[in-house]
PDB file of C-alpha atoms in Angstrom:
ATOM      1  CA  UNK A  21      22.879 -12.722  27.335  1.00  0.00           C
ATOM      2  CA  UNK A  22      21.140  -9.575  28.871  1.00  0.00           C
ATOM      3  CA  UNK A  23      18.305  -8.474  30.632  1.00  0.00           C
ATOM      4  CA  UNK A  24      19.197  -4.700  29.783  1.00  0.00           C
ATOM      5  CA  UNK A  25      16.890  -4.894  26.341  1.00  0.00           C
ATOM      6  CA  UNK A  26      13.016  -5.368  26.456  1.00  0.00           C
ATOM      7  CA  UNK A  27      10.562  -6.553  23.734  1.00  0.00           C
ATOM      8  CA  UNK A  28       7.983  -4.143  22.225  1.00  0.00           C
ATOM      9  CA  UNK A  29       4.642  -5.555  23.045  1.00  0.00           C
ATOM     10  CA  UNK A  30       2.941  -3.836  20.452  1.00  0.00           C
ATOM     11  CA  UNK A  31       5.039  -4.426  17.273  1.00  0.00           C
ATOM     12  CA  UNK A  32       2.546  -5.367  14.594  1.00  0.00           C
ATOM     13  CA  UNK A  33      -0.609  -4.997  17.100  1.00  0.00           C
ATOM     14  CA  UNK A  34      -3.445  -2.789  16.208  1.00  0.00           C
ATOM     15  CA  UNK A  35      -3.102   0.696  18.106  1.00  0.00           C
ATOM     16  CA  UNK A  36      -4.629   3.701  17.608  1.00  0.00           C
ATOM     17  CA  UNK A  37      -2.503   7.090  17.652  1.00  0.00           C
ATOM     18  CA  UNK A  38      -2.264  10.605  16.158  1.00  0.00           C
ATOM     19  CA  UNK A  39       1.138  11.489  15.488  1.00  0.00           C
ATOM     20  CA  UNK A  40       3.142  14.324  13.282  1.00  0.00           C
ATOM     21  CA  UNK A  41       5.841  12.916  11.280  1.00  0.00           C
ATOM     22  CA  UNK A  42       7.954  13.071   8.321  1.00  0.00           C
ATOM     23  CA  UNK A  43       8.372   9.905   6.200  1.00  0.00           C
ATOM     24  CA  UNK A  44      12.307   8.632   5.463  1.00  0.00           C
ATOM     25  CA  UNK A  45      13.211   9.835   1.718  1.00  0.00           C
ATOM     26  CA  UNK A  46      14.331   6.857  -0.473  1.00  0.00           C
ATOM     27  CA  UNK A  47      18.144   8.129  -0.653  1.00  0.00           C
ATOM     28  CA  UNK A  48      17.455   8.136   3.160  1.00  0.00           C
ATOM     29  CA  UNK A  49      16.293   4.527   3.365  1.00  0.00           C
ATOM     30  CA  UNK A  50      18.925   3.329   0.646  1.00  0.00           C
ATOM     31  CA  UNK A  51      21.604   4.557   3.421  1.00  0.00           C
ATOM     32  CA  UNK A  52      19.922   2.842   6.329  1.00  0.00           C
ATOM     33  CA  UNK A  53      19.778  -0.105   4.390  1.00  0.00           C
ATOM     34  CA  UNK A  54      23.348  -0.963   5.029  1.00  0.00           C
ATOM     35  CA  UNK A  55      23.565   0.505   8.661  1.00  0.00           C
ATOM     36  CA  UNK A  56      20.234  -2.285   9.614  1.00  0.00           C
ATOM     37  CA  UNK A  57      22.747  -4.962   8.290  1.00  0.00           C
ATOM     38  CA  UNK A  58      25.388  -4.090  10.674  1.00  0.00           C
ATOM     39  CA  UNK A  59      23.181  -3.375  13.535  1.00  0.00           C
ATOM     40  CA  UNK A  60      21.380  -6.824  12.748  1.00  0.00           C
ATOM     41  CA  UNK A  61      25.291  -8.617  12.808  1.00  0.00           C
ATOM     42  CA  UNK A  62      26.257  -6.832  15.975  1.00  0.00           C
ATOM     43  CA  UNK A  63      22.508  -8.406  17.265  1.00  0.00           C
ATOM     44  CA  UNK A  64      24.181 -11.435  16.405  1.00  0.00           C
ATOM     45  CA  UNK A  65      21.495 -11.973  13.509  1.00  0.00           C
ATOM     46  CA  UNK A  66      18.809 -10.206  12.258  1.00  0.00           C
ATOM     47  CA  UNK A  67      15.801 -12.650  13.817  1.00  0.00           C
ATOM     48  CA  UNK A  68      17.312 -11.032  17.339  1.00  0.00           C
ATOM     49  CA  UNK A  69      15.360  -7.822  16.054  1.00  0.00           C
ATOM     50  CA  UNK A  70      12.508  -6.613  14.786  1.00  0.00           C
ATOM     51  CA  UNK A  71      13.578  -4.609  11.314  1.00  0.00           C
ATOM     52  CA  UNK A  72      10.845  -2.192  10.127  1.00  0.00           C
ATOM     53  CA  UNK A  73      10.166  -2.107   6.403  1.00  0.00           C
ATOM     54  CA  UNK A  74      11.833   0.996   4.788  1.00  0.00           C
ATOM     55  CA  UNK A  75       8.969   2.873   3.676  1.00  0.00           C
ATOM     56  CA  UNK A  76       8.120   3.241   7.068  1.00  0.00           C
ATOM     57  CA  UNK A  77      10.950   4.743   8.470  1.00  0.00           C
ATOM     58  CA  UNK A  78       9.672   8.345   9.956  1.00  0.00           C
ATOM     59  CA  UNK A  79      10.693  10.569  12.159  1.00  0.00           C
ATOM     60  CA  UNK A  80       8.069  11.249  14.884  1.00  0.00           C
ATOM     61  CA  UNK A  81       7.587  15.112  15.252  1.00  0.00           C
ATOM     62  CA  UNK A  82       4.760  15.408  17.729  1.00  0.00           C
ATOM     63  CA  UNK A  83       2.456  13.174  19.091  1.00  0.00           C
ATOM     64  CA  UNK A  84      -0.937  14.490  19.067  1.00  0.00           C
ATOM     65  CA  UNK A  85      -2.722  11.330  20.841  1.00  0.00           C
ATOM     66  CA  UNK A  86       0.472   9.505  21.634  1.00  0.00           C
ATOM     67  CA  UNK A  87       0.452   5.253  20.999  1.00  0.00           C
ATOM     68  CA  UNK A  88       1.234   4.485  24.382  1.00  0.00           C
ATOM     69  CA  UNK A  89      -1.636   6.083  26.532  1.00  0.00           C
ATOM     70  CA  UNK A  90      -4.632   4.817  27.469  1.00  0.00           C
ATOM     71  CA  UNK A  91      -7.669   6.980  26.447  1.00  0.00           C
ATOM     72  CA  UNK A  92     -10.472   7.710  23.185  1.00  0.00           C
ATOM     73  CA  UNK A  93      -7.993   9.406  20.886  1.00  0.00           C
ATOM     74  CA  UNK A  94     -10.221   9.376  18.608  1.00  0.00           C
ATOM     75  CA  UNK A  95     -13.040  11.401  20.578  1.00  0.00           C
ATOM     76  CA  UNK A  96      -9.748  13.647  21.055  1.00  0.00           C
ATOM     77  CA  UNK A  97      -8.956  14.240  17.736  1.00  0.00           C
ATOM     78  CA  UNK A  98     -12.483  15.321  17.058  1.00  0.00           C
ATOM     79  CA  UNK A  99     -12.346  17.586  19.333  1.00  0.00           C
ATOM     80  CA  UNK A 100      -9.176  19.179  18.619  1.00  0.00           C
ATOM     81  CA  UNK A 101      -7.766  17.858  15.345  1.00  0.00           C
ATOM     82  CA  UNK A 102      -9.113  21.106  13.526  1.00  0.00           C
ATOM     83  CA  UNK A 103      -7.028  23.427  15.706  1.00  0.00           C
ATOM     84  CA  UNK A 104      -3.956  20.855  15.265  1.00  0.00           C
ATOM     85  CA  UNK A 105      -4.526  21.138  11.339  1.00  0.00           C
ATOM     86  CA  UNK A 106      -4.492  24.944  11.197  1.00  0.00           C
ATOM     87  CA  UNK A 107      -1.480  25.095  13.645  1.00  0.00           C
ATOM     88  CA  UNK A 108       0.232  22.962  10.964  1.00  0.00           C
ATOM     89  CA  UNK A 109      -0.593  24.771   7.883  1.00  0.00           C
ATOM     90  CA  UNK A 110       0.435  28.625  10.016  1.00  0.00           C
ATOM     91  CA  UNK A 111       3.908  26.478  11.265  1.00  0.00           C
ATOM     92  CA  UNK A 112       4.674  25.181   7.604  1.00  0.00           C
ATOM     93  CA  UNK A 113       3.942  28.208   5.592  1.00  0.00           C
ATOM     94  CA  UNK A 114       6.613  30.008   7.743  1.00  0.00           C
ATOM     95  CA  UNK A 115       9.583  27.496   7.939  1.00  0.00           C
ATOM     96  CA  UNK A 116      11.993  26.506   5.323  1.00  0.00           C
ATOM     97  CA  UNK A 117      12.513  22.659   4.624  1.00  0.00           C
ATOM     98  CA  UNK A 118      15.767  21.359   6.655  1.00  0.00           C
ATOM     99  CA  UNK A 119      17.316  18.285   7.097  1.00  0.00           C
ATOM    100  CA  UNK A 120      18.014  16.466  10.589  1.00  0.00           C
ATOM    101  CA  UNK A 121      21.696  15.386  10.949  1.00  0.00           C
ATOM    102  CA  UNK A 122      21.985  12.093  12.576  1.00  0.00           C
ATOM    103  CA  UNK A 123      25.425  11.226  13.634  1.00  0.00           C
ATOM    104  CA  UNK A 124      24.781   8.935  16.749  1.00  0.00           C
ATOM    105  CA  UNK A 125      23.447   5.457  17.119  1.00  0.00           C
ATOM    106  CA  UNK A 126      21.899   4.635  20.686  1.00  0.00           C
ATOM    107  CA  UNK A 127      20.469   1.321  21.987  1.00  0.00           C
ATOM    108  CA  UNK A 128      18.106   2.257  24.396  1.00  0.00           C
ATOM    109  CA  UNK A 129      16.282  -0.758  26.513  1.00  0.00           C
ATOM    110  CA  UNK A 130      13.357  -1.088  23.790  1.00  0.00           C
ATOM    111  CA  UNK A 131      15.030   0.051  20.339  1.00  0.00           C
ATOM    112  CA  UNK A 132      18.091   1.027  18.267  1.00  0.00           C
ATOM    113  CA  UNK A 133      17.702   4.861  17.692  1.00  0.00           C
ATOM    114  CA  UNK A 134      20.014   7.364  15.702  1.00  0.00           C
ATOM    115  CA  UNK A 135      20.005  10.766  17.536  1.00  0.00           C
ATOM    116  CA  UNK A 136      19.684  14.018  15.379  1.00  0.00           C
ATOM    117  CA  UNK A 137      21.820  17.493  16.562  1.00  0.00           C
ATOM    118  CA  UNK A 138      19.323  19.749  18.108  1.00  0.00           C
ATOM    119  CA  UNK A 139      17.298  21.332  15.149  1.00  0.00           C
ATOM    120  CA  UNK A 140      15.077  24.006  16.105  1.00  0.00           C
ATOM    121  CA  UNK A 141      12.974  24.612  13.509  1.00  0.00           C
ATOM    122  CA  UNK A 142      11.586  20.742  15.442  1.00  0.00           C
ATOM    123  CA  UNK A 143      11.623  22.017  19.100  1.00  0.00           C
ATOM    124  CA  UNK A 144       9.542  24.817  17.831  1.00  0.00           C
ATOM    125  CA  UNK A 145       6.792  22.706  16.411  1.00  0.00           C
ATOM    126  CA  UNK A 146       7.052  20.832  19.686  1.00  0.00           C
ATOM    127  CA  UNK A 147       6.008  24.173  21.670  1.00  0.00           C
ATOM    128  CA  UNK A 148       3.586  24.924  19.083  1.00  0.00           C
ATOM    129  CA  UNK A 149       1.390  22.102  19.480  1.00  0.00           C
ATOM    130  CA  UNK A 150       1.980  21.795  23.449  1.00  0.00           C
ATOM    131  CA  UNK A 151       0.725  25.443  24.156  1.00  0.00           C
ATOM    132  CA  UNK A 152      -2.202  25.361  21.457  1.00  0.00           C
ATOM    133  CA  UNK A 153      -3.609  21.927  22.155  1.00  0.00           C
ATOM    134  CA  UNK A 154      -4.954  20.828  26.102  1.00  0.00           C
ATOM    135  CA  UNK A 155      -2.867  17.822  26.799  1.00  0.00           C
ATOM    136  CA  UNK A 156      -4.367  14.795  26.486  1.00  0.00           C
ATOM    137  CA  UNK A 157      -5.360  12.432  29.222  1.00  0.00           C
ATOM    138  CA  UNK A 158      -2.686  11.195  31.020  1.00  0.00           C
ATOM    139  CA  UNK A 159      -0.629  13.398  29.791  1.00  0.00           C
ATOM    140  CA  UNK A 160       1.085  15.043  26.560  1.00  0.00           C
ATOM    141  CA  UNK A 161       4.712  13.299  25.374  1.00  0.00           C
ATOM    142  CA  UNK A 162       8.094  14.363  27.403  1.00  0.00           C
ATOM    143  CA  UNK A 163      10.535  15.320  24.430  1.00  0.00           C
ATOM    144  CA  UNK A 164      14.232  15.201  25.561  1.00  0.00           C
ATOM    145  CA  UNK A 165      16.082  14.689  22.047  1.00  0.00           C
ATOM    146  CA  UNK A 166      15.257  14.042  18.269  1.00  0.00           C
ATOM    147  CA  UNK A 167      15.368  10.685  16.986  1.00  0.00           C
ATOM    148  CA  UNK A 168      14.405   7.887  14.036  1.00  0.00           C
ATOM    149  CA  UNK A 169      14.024   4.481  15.374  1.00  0.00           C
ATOM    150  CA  UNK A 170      15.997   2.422  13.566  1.00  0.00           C
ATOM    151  CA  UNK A 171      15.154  -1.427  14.987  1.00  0.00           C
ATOM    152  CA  UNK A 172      13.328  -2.905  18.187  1.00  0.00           C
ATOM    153  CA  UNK A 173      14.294  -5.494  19.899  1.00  0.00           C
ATOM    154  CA  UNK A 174      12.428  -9.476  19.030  1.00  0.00           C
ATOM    155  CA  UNK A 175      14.423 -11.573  21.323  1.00  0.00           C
ATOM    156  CA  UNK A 176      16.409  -9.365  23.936  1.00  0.00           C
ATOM    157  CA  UNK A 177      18.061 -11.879  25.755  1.00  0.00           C
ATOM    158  CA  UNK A 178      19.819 -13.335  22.856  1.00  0.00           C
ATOM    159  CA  UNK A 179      21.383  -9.572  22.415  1.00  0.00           C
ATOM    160  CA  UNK A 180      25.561  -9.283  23.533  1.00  0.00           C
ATOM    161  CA  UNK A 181      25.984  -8.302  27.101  1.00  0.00           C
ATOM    162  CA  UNK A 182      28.401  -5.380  25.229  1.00  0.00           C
ATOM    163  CA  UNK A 183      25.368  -4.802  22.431  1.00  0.00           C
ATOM    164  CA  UNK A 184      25.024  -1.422  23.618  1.00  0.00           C
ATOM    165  CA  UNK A 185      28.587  -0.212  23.639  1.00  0.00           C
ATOM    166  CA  UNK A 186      29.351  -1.844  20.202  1.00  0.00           C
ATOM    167  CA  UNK A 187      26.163   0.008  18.380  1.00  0.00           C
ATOM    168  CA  UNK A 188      27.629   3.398  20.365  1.00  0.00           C
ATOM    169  CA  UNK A 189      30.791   2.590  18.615  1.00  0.00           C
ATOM    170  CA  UNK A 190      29.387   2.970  15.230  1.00  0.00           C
ATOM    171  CA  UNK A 191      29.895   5.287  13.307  1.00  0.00           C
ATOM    172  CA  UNK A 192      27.174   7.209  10.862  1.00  0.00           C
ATOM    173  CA  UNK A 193      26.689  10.867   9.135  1.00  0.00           C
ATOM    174  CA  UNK A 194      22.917  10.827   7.405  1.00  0.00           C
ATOM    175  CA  UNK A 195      20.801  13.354   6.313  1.00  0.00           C
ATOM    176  CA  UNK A 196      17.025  13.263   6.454  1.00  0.00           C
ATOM    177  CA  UNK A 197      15.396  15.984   5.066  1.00  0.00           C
ATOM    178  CA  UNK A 198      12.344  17.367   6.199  1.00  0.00           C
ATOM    179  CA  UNK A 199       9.851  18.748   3.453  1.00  0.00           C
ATOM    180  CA  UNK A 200       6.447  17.768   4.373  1.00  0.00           C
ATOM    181  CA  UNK A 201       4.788  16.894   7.614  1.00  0.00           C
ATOM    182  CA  UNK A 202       2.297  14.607   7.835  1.00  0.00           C
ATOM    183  CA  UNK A 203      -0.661  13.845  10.297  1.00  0.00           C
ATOM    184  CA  UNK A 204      -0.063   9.726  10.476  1.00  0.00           C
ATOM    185  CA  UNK A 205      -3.185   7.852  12.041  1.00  0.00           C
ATOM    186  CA  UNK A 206      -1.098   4.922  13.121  1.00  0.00           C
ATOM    187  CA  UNK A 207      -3.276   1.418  13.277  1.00  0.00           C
ATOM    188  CA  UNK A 208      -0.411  -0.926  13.235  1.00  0.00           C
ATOM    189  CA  UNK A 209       2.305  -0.465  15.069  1.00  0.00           C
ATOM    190  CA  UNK A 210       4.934   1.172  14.264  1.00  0.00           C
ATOM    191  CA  UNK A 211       3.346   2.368  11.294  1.00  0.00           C
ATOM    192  CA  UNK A 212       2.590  -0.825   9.315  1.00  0.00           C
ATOM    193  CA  UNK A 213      -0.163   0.793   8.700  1.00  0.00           C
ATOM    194  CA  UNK A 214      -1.551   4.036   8.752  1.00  0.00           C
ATOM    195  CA  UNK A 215      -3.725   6.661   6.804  1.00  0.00           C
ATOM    196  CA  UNK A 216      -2.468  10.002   6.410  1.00  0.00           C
ATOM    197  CA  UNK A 217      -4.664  12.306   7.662  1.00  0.00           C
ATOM    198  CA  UNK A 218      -3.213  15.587   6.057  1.00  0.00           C
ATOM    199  CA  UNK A 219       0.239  16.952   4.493  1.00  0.00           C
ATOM    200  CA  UNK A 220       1.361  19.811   4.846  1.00  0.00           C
ATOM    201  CA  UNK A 221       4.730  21.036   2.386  1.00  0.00           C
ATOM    202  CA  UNK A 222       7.225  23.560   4.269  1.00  0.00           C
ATOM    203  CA  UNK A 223       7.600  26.969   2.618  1.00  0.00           C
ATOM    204  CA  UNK A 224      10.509  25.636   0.145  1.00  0.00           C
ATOM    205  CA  UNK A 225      12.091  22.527  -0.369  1.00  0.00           C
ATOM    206  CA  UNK A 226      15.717  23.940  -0.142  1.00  0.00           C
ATOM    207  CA  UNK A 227      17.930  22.704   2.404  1.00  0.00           C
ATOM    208  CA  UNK A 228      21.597  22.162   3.292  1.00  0.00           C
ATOM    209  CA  UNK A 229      22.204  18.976   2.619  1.00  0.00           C
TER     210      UNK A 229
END
């Protein structure tokens, strides 16, 4: 037992955010498939965790109104959502499609994360949409890596005192490619259900795999 690891209070609540993202491809989720099963035995069973459904695997890009601040996001994003939309379509229609390489698993105190390598092409974006759009109340998101969030946490003190260490130990190589960002309108959280407010194709779909 731990008291390292901290439920999410929001999984499956309503919520309200604006967020760019790219949704998991299904070779993607096919490959996660089998690394959920061995994070859910290290858990010491998957009803320890909270295991999002694969479709809804994303990486989060930018967040725009951010799910975990307090304010009218959507007053916000009527007031600048046009300006976010045409900094989109300039960013995409100048950057190639890439992949994020994700070769780290992390347990954090609220989730199970795999880390990308540092990819630019996202860190630009990032500065993009910081300098063109007034932060939002309370403040715009603090971006210190790249990540997917794998699992959250449903009962955190059943979790291994050496939990953390043993999902460090793992080992992973995936590729998630990156060919259209999307502008999610999260209402469930995280992402259970959303409406896409725009998407937006990068300039090709080539990439490195």
């Amino acid at each position: 037992m731990t008291d390292a690891f901290l439920g999410d209070p929001l999984w499956a609540r309503p919520v309200l955010s604006y967020t760019l993202a790219s949704f998991a491809s299904d070779g993607f989720q096919q490959q996660v498939a089998r690394i959920l099963s061995r994070i859910a035995e290290i858990a010491g069973g998957p009803d320890h965790l909270h295991l999002p459904p694969l479709p809804t695997l994303h990486a989060s890009l930018y967040g725009i109104a951010p799910v975990r601040s307090n304010f009218d996001k959507e007053a916000y994003w009527q007031a600048h959502g046009t300006r976010a939309l045409a900094e989109l379509v300039e960013f995409c229609a100048g950057q190639r499609a890439f992949a994020l390489r994700l070769r780290r698993l992390r347990a954090t105190p609220t989730a199970v994360i795999a880390v990308a390598e540092p990819e630019e092409a996202v860190w630009a974006l990032r500065r993009r949409m910081a300098e063109a759009l007034p932060p939002p109340p309370g403040g715009a998101v603090r971006y210190d890596l790249i990540h997917v969030t794998l699992a959250r946490y449903a009962q955190p003190e059943k979790l291994p005192a050496d939990f953390a260490m043993r999902i460090a130990a793992c080992t992973i190589d995936l590729s998630f490619p990156i060919e259209t960002i999307v502008v999610m309108r999260e209402t469930v959280y995280p992402s259970l259900a959303y409406d896409t407010v725009a998407a937006q194709s990068l300039m090709t779909a080539e990439f490195v795999s």
